[in-house]
XYZ file of C-alpha atoms in Angstrom:
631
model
C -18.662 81.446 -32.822
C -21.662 79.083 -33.620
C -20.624 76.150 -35.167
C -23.902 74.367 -37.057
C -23.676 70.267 -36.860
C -25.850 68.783 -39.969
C -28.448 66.847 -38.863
C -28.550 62.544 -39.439
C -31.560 61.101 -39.759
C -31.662 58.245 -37.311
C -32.090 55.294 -39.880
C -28.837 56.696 -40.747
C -26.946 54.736 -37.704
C -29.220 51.892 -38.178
C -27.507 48.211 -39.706
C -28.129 44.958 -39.261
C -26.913 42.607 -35.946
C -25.118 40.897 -38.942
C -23.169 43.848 -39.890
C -22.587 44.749 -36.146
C -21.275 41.266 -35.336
C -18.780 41.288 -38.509
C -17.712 44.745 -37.477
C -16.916 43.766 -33.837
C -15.346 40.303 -34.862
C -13.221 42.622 -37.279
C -12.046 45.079 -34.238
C -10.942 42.150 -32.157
C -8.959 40.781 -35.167
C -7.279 43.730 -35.865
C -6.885 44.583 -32.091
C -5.342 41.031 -31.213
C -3.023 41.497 -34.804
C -1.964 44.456 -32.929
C -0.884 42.621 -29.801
C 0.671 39.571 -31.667
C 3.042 41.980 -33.415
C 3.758 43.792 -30.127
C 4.337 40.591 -28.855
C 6.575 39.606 -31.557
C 8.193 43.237 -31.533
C 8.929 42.264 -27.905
C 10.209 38.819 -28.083
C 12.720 40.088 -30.691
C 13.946 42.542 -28.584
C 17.465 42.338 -27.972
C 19.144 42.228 -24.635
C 23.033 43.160 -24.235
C 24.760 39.658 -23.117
C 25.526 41.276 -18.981
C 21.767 42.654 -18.777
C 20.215 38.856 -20.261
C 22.996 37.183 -17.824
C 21.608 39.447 -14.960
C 17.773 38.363 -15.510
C 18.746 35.147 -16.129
C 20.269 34.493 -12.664
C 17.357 36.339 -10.975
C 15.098 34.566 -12.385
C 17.313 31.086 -11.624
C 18.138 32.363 -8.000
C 14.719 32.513 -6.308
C 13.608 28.966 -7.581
C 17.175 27.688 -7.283
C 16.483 28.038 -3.302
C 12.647 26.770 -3.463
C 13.748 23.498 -5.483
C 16.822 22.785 -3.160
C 14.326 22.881 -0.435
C 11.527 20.468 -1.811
C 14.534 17.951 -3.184
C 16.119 18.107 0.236
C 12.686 16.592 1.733
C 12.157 14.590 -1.354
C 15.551 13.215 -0.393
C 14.149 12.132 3.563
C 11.659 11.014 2.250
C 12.924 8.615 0.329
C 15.403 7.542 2.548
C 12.620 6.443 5.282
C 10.500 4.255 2.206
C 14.223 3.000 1.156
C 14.526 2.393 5.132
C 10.643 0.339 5.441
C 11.762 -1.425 1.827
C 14.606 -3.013 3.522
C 12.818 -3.916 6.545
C 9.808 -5.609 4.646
C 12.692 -7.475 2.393
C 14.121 -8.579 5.438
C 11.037 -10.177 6.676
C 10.307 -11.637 3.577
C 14.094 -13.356 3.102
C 13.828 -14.071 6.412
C 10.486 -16.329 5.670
C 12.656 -17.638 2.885
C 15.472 -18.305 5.144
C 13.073 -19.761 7.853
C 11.465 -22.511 4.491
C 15.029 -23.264 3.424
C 16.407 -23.985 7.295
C 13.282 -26.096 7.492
C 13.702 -27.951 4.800
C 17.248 -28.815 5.755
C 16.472 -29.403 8.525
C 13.719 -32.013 8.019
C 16.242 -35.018 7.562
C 17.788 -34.057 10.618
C 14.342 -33.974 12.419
C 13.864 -37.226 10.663
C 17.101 -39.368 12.029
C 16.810 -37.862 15.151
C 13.147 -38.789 15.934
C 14.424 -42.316 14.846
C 17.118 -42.010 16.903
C 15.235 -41.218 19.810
C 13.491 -43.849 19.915
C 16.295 -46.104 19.912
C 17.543 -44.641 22.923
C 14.507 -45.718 24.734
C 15.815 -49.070 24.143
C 19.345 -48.457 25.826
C 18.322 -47.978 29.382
C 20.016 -51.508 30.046
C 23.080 -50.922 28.785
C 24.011 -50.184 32.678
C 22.586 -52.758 34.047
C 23.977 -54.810 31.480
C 26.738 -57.010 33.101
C 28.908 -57.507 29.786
C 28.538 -53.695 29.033
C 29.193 -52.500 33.561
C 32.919 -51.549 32.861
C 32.636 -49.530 29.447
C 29.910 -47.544 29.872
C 30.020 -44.311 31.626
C 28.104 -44.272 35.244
C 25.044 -42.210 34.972
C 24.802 -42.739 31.441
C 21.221 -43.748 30.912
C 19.839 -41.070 33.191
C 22.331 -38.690 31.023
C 21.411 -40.189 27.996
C 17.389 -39.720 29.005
C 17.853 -35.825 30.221
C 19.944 -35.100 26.847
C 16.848 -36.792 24.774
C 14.574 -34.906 26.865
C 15.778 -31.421 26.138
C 16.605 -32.234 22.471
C 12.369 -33.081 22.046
C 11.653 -29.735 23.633
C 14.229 -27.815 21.357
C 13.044 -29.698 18.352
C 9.253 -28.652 19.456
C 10.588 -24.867 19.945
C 12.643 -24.989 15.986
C 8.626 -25.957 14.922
C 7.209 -23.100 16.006
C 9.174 -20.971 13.740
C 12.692 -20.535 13.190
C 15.187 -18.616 15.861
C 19.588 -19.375 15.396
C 19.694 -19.388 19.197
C 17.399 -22.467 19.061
C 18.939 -23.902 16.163
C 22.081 -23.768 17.870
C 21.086 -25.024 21.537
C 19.520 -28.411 18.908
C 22.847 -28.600 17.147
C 24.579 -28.841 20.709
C 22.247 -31.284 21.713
C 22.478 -33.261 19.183
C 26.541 -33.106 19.227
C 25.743 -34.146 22.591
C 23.764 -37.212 21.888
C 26.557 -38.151 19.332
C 29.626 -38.550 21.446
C 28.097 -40.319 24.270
C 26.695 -42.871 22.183
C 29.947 -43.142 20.291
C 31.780 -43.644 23.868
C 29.838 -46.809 24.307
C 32.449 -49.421 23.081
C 30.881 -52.837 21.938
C 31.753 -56.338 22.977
C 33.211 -58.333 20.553
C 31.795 -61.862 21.992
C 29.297 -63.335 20.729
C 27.734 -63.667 24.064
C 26.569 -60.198 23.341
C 22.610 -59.857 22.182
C 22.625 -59.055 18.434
C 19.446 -57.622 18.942
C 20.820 -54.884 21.124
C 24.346 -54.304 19.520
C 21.929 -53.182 16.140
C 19.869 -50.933 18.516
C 23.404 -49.008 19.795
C 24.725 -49.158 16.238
C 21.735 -47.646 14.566
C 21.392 -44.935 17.490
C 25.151 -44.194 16.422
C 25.059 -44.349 12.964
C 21.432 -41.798 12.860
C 23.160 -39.434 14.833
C 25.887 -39.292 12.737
C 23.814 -38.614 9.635
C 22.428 -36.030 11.845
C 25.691 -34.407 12.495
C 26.302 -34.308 9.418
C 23.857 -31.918 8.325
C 24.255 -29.391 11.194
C 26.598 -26.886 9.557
C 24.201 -26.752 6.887
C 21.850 -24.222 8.391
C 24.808 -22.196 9.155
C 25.571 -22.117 5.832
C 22.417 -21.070 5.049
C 22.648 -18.343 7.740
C 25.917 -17.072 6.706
C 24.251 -16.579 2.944
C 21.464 -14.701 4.329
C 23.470 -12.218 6.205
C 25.441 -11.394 3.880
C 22.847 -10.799 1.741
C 20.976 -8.344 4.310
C 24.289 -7.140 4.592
C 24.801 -5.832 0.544
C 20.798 -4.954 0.928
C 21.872 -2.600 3.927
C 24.463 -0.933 1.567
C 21.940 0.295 -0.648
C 22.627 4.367 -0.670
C 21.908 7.076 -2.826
C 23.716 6.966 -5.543
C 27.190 9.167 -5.905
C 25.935 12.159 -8.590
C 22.356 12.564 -6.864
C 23.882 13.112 -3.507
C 26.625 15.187 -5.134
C 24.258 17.371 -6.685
C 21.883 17.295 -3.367
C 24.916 18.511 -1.107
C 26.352 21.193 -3.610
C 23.183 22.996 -4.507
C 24.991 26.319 -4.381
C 26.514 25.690 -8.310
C 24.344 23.796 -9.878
C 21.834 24.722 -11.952
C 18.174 24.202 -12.751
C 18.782 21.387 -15.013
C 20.961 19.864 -12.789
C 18.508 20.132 -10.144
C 15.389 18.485 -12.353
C 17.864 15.908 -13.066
C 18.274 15.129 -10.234
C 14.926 15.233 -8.914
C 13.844 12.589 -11.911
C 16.771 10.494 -11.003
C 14.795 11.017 -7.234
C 11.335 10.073 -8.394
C 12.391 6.958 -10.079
C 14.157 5.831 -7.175
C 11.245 6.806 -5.023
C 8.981 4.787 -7.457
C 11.477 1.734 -6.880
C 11.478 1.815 -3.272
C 7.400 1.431 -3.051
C 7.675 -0.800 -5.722
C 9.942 -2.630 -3.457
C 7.354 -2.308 -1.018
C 4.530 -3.361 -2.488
C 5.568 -6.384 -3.648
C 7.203 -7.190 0.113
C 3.789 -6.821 1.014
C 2.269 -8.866 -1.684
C 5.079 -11.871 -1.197
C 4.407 -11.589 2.883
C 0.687 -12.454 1.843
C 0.867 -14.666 -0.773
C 3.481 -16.651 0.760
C 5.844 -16.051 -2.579
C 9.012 -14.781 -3.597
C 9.454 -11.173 -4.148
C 9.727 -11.618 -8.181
C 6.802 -13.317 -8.669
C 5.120 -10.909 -6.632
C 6.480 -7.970 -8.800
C 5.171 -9.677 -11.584
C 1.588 -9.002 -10.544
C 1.951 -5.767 -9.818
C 1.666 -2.341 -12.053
C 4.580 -0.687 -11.816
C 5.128 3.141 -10.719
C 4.552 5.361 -13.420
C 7.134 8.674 -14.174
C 4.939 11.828 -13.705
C 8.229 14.266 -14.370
C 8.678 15.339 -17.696
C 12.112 16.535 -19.666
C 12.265 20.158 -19.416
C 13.983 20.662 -23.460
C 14.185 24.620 -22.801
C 15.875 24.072 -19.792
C 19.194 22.742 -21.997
C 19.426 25.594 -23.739
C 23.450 26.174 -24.032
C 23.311 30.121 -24.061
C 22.181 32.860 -22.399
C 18.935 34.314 -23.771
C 19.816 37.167 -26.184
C 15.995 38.527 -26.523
C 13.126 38.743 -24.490
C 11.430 35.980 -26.064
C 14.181 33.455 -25.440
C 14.185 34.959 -21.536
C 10.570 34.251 -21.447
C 10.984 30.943 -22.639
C 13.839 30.385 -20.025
C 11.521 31.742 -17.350
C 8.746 29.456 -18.683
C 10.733 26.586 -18.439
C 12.149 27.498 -14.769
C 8.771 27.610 -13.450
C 7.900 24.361 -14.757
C 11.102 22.904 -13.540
C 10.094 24.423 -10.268
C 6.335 23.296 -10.649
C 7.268 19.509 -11.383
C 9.490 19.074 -8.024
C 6.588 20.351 -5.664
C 4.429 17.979 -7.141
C 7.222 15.443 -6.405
C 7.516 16.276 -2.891
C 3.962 16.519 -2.558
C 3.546 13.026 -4.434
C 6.577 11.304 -1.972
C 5.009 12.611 1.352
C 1.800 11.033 0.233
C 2.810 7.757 -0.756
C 4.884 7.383 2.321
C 1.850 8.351 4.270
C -0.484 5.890 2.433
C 2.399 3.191 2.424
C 2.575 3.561 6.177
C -1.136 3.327 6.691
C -1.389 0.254 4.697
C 1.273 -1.760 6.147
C 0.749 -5.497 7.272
C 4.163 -7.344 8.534
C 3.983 -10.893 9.272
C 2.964 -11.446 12.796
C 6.163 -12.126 14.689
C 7.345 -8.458 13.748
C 4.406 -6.602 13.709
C 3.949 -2.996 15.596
C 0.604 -3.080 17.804
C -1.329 -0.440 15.092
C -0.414 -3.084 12.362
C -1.251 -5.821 14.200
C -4.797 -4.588 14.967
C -4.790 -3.576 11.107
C -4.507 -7.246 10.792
C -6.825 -8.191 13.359
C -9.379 -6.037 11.527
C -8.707 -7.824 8.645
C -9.247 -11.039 9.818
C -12.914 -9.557 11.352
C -13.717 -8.088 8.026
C -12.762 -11.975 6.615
C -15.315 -13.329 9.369
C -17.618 -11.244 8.696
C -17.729 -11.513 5.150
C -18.601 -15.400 5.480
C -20.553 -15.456 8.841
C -22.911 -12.292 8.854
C -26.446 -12.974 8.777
C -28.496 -10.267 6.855
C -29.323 -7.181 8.256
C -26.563 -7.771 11.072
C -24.156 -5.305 12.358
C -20.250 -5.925 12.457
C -18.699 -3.884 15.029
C -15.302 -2.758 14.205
C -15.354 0.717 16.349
C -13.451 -0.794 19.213
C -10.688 -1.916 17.481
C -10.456 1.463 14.931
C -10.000 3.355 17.927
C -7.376 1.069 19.302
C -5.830 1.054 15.981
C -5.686 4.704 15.661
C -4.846 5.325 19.393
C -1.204 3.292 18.916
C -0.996 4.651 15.658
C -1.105 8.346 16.725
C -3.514 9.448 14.305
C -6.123 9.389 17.613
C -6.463 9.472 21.156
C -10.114 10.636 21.381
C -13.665 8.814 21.398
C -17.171 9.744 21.743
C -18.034 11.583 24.542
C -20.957 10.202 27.075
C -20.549 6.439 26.146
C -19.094 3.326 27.729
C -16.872 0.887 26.055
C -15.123 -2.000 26.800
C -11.995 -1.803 27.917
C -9.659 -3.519 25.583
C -6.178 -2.390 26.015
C -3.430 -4.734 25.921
C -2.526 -7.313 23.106
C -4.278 -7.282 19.617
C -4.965 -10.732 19.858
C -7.259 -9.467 22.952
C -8.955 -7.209 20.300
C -9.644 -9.877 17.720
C -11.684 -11.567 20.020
C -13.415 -8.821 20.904
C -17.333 -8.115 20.035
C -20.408 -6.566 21.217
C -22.498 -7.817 23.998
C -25.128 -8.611 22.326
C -25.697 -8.233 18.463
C -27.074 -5.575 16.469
C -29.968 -6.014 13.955
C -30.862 -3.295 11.064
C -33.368 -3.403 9.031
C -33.693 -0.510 6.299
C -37.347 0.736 5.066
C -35.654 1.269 1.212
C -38.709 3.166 -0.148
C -38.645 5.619 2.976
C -34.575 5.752 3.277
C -34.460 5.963 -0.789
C -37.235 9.189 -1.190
C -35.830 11.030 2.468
C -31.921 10.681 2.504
C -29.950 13.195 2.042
C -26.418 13.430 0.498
C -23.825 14.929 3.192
C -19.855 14.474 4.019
C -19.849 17.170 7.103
C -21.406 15.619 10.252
C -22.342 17.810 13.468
C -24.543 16.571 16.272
C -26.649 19.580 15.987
C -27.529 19.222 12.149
C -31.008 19.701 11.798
C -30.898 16.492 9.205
C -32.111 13.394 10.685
C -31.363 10.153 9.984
C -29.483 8.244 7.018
C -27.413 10.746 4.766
C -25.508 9.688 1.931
C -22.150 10.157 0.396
C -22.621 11.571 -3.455
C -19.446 13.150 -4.078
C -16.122 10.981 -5.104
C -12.974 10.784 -6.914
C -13.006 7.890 -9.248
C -10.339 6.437 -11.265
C -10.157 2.811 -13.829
C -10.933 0.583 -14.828
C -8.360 -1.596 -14.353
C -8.432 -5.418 -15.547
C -9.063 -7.832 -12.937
C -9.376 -10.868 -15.070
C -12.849 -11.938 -14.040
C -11.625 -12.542 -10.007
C -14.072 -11.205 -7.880
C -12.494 -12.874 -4.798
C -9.238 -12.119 -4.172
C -7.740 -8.201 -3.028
C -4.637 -9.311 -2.402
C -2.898 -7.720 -5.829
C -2.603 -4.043 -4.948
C -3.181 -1.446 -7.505
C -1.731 2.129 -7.175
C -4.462 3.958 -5.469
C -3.553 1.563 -2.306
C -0.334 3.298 -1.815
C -0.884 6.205 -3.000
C -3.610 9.025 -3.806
C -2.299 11.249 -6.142
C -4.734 13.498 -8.249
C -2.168 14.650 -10.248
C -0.892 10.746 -11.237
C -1.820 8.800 -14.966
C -1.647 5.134 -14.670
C -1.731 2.651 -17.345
C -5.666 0.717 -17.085
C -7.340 -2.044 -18.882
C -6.665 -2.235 -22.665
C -8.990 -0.204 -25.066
C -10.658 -2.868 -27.197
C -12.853 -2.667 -30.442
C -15.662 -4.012 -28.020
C -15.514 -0.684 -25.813
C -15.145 1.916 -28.742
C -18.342 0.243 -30.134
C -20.000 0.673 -26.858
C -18.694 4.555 -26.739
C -19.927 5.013 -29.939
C -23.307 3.778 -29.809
C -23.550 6.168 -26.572
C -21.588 9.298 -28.090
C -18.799 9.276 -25.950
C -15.695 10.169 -26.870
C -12.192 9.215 -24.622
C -9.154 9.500 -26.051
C -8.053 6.019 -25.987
C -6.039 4.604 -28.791
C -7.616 0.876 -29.675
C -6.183 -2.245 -28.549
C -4.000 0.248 -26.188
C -3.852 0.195 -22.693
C -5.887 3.358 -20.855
C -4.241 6.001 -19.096
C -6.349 6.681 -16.030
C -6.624 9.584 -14.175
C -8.942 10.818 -11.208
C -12.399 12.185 -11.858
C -14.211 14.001 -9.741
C -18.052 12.574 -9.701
C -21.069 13.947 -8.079
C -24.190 11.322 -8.180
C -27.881 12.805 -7.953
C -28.947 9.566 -6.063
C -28.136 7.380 -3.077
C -26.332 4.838 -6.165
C -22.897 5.920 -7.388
C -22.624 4.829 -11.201
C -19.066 4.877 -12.551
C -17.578 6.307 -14.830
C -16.212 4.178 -18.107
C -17.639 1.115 -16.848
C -16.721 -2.406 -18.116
C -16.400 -5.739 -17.490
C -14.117 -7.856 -15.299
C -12.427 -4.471 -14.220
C -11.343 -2.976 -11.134
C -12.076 0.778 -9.881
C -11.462 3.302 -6.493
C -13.226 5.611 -5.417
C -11.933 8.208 -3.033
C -13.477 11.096 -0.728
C -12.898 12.659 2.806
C -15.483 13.476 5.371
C -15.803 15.622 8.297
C -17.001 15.220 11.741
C -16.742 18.226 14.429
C -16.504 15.721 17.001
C -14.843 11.838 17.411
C -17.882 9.019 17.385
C -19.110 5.972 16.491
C -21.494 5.505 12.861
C -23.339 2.955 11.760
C -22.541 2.015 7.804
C -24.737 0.419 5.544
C -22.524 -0.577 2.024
C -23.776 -2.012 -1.294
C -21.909 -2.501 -4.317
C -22.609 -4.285 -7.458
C -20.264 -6.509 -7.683
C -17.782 -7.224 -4.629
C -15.983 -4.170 -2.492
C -13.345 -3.348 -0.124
C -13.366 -0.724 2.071
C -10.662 1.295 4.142
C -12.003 3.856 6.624
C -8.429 6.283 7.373
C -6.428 3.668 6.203
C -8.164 0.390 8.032
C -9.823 -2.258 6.192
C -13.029 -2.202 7.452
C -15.137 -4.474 5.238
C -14.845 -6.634 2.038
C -17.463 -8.838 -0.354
C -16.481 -10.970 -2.488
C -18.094 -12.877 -5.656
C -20.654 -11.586 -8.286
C -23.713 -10.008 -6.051
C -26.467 -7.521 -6.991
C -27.092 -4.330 -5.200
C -28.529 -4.102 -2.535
C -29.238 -1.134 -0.009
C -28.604 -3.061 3.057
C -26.311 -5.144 1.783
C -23.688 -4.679 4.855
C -23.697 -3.023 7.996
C -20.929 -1.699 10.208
C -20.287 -0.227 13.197
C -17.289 1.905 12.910
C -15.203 4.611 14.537
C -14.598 8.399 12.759
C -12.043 10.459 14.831
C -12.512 14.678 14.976
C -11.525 16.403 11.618
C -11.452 14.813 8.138
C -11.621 10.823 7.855
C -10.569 9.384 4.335
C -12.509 6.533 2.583
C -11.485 4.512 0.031
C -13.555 2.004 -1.819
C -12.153 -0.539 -4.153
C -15.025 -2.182 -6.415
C -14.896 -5.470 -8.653
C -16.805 -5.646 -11.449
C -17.712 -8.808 -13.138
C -20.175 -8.817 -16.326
C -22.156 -5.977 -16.104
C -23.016 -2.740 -14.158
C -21.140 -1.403 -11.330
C -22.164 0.785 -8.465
C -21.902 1.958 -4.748
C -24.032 3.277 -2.379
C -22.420 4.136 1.251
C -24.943 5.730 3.894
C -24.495 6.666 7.158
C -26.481 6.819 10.606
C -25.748 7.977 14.099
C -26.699 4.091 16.235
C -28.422 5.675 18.241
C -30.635 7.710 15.663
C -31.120 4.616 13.298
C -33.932 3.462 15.821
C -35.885 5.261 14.645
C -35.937 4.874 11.338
C-alpha cells in the first residue's frame, strides 16, 4: 500500500528568529515546570519512619567518622598553639617579673652601694687599739672579700634577672649585716665620732637593705603561682567529652564542638600575637591586645542540623543530607585553617633573646640587617641576606640544601656570628629601566635552563585590604591577620567604608558591597597585573594591604631582588623578613636590592604595603647574580 504525503511548500516552515526564540524559551519553561513538580512530587514523598531512620544514619555514619578524624587533629593542633601561648606568656610575665624585681630591688642596690663605701672606711677598726678586743680577727680582710663578691653579684642581677643570683646577693648581703652588727661600740668618749657614724651608718644601710630582701621572693612566689594556674589551662570538660566519645554523638554535637574548637583556636593565636606584640613593644599583654584585630569566626550555625525528628520525606532527607555535608565541609576547612596558622605562627616567631631557638634567633638577626639596611644602604647597593636564609632555614628544617658550584662562607655557630656577617666586598646594581621595563618578562617557575634571560617579574598575587593604618608609615610592629595566617577562605573586618570612598566608587562605576560608615569585610583576590607595577585593588589612603604568591625553583640558589613600592613595604621570603622601607616614598624600579636565598620546590612571599595619601603599588623582579651582569 502507497501511502501519498501532501506536499508543503517550503515558506510553509519558515518564521521569524523572534518566533523561534519565544518558542524555545517556551519549551524550556514548560520543560523546567516539569522538573520543579517532579522535584516537588519527590520531596513530598513519604518515607516509612525505619526506612528514613535507616538513610538517615547512613548518611550520618560516613561523615560521623571523617569529622571525628579532622576534630581529633584540630584538637593537636590546638593543644601545641595553647602549648607556644603559654610559653610566649611566660616570657613576657617573666619580663614583667624581671621590671618589678628591679624595681624593688633598686633601693636595695641603692643602700648597699652606700654601704659599700662605708666599709672602705672600716679597714682600721683592727688596727684600732680601743676596738683590738671586740672585733673579730680577720675581720677587715672578711669584711673586704664579702664586699667584693657582693659588687660582682650586684653586676651579674644587672645583666638581667636570674633567682639563683638574687639569692647568692641576698646571702651576701645577710652576710655583710651580721658582721657589722658584731662590731660592738665603745662607749668612751675617747672613741672618734667621726668613725663610730661611719660603723653606724654601714649598720643601719644594711639593715634597710635586709629589709627589703624577702620582697623579691614575694614577688617570685606571685609569679609562680601564676604560671602555675596558666599551666592548668585544659580543654574544657564538654569539648573533650564529646572529642573522646565520638561513637554517640551526633553531627550537631560534633559542629558544636568543633565551633567551641575554632574559637578556642582563635584565642590561643590571639594569645600569641599579642605575646609577640608585648615582647616587642616592651608592654603588657592587654595593651598589646588592644592593638590588635581580633580572630574572626569562619564556622557558621548549621539550623537544619537541629532538626528534632527524623526526616519523614525525601525533601526533609535531602535537607538533612545538605546540612551534613556542610557540617562536614566547615570542619575540614577548620583543620585546614588550624594547621596553617600554626605553621605561619611558627614561622613568624621572635622570643626575646635569652630564650630564643637558633632559627629564631637568626629570624631576628635578619631583622636587625633588614633595620640596617633600611637606614644605611646607598642606592643601587645590594644587601646580602642569602647566608643567613640558608642558616635560618637549615636549623629550622625547612632546608639543608644550597646552590650547587659556589663557595660561601662558612658561618656555622652562634647567630650573633651571622649578624655580623657580610659580603667581601659590596655589590653595586644599576638597572637600565627603559630596557628592563620593554624586555622583562612575568614568571614564578625558575629553571637554569629557561631560555628567558635576565630580569623576570612576578604579575600574579593574592591581595587582600585595606586595612587602616592611621597615617604610620614607619612602624610594622602591629600585626594584622595575614602575618599569622593565610587563609583564602577567611573574611576579616578592614578599614571603615566612608562617604569619601563610595563617592570615589561611584565616579569610577564600581560597585563593592560595603555598607557606609561600616567597617569592610576583606577577603583574598586573586590579581594578575599586565605590567612590571602591581596596582591594588580598592586602594585608599593611610591603609594597609598583603599581597601573597608562591614561586618555584627546580633547584636551591641564590637571586638577586630588586623591590619598589609606593609607599613603604615589608617583605618575608618563606617566612623571613627580608627587607622593610619605611616613610612616604615614590616608586621606583630600583628602589632596593637583595641578595637572597630560595630553597628547591615552592618558596612563599609575602609583601605587606603602607599606603599614605595616594597610589599604591609593587613591583618585585628577579635576576640570577650572576646573569644581572649583563644587563
Amino acid at each position: 500500500m502507497i501511502y501519498l504525503i501532501p506536499s508543503l511548500r517550503y515558506n510553509q516552515l519558515e518564521f521569524s528568529r523572534e518566533e523561534a526564540e519565544t518558542r524555545t524559551q517556551e519549551v524550556r519553561e514548560r520543560a523546567e515546570a516539569i522538573r520543579e513538580q517532579q522535584k516537588k512530587e519527590r520531596a513530598e514523598r513519604q518515607l516509612s519512619e525505619a526506612h528514613a531512620r535507616e538513610l538517615t544514619e547512613e548518611i550520618e555514619k560516613k561523615e560521623r567518622q571523617e569529622i571525628t578524624r579532622q576534630l581529633q587533629n584540630v584538637r593537636e593542633v590546638y593543644e601545641k598553639l595553647e602549648a607556644e601561648r603559654l610559653q610566649k606568656l611566660e616570657h613576657v610575665e617573666n619580663r614583667s617579673l624581671a621590671e618589678r624585681l628591679n624595681k624593688q630591688l633598686e633601693p636595695l642596690r641603692r643602700d648597699m652601694e652606700r654601704t659599700l663605701e662605708k666599709i672602705d672606711d672600716l679597714e682600721w677598726l683592727e688596727a684600732d687599739k680601743d676596738l683590738g678586743k671586740q672585733v673579730p680577727e680577720g675581720f677587715a680582710e672578711s669584711l673586704q672579700k664579702d664586699r667584693k663578691k657582693f659588687e660582682e653579684l650586684l653586676e651579674q642581677l644587672d645583666e638581667g634577672y636570674n633567682k639563683d643570683t638574687l639569692d647568692e646577693v641576698m646571702d651576701a648581703a645577710k652576710s655583710l649585716v651580721e658582721k657589722t652588727s658584731a662590731v660592738e661600740l665603745p662607749q668612751n668618749k675617747a672613741f672618734d665620732a667621726r668613725r663610730r657614724q661611719i660603723l653606724w651608718a654601714a649598720r643601719d644601710s644594711l639593715n634597710k637593705a635586709n629589709e627589703l630582701i624577702d620582697a623579691p621572693d614575694q614577688i617570685t612566689a606571685e609569679q609562680n603561682a601564676k604560671t602555675n594556674e596558666n599551666a592548668q589551662a585544659t580543654l574544657p570538660e564538654p569539648i573533650a567529652e564529646t572529642l573522646e566519645q565520638t561513637d554517640n554523638k551526633s553531627i550537631a554535637e560534633l559542629h558544636d564542638a568543633a565551633q567551641q574548637l575554632e574559637q578556642l583556636i582563635n584565642e590561643s593565636i590571639d594569645g600569641s600575637r599579642a605575646a609577640e606584640l608585648a615582647m616587642r613593644q616592651g608592654t603588657d599583654i592587654e595593651s598589646a591586645r588592644t592593638k590588635l584585630i581580633p580572630s574572626e569566626s569562619q564556622m557558621s550555625d548549621i539550623p537544619a542540623l537541629r532538626a528534632p525528628d527524623t526526616p519523614t520525606t525525601l525533601g526533609e532527607l535531602d535537607q538533612r543530607k545538605e546540612a551534613v555535608n556542610e557540617a562536614a565541609r566547615q570542619v575540614s576547612q577548620l583543620n585546614q585553617r588550624a594547621n596553617q596558622m600554626a605553621q605561619q605562627l611558627n614561622s613568624n616567631q621572635s622570643r626575646d633573646s635569652a630564650t630564643m631557638s637558633p632559627s629564631t634567633s637568626l629570624n631576628q638577626a635578619l631583622q636587625n640587617r633588614l633595620h640596617k639596611a633600611s637606614s644605611e644602604s646607598q642606592p643601587g647597593e645590594v644587601q646580602d641576606v642569602s647566608a643567613l636564609m640558608r642558616m635560618a632555614m637549615s636549623q629550622s628544617g625547612s632546608d639543608s640544601s644550597g646552590p650547587e658550584g659556589q663557595e660561601y662562607r662558612n658561618i656555622e655557630g652562634s647567630p650573633e656570628s651571622a649578624n655580623d656577617f657580610s659580603p667581601d666586598s659590596k655589590q653595586v646594581v644599576n638597572l637600565d629601566g627603559i630596557n628592563i621595563t620593554a624586555n622583562a618578562l612575568p614568571g614564578r617557575r625558575f629553571s637554569a635552563s629557561s631560555s628567558r634571560q635576565g630580569w623576570l617579574y612576578l604579575d600574579t598575587w593574592y591581595v587582600i585590604g585595606p586595612w587602616d593604618n592611621d597615617g604610620d608609615l614607619r612602624s610594622f610592629d602591629i600585626p594584622l591577620p595575614p602575618e599569622s595566617e593565610i587563609n583564602f577562605d577567611g573574611a576579616y573586618t578592614g578599614k571603615v567604608y566612608t562617604p569619601q570612598h563610595a563617592r570615589q566608587d561611584s565616579e569610577q562605576g564600581i560597585i563593592r558591597g560595603y555598607t557606609l560608615n561600616e567597617p569592610r569585610t576583606l577577603r583574598w583576590n586573586f590579581i594578575q597585573s599586565d605590567s612590571i607595577r602591581t596596582m591594588v585593588p580598592d586602594e585608599v589612603s593611610n591603609a594597609t594591604y598583603y599581597l601573597h604568591t608562591d614561586i618555584y625553583f627546580e633547584e636551591a640558589r641564590d637571586m638577586l631582588i630588586a623591590i619598589g613600592s609606593d609607599d613603604s613595604a615589608k617583605v618575608w621570603i618563606n617566612g623571613f623578613p627580608v627587607w622593610q622601607d619605611s616613610g612616604q616614598s615614590r616608586w621606583a624600579l630600583g628602589e632596593h636590592f637583595n641578595k637572597v636565598y630560595f630553597k628547591q620546590g615552592y618558596n612563599s612571599i609575602l609583601v605587606r604595603l603602607e599606603n599614605g595619601p595616594q597610589r599604591c603599588e609593587l613591583s618585585f623582579l628577579i635576576c640570577p647574580p650572576e646573569i644581572n651582569k649583563a644587563y
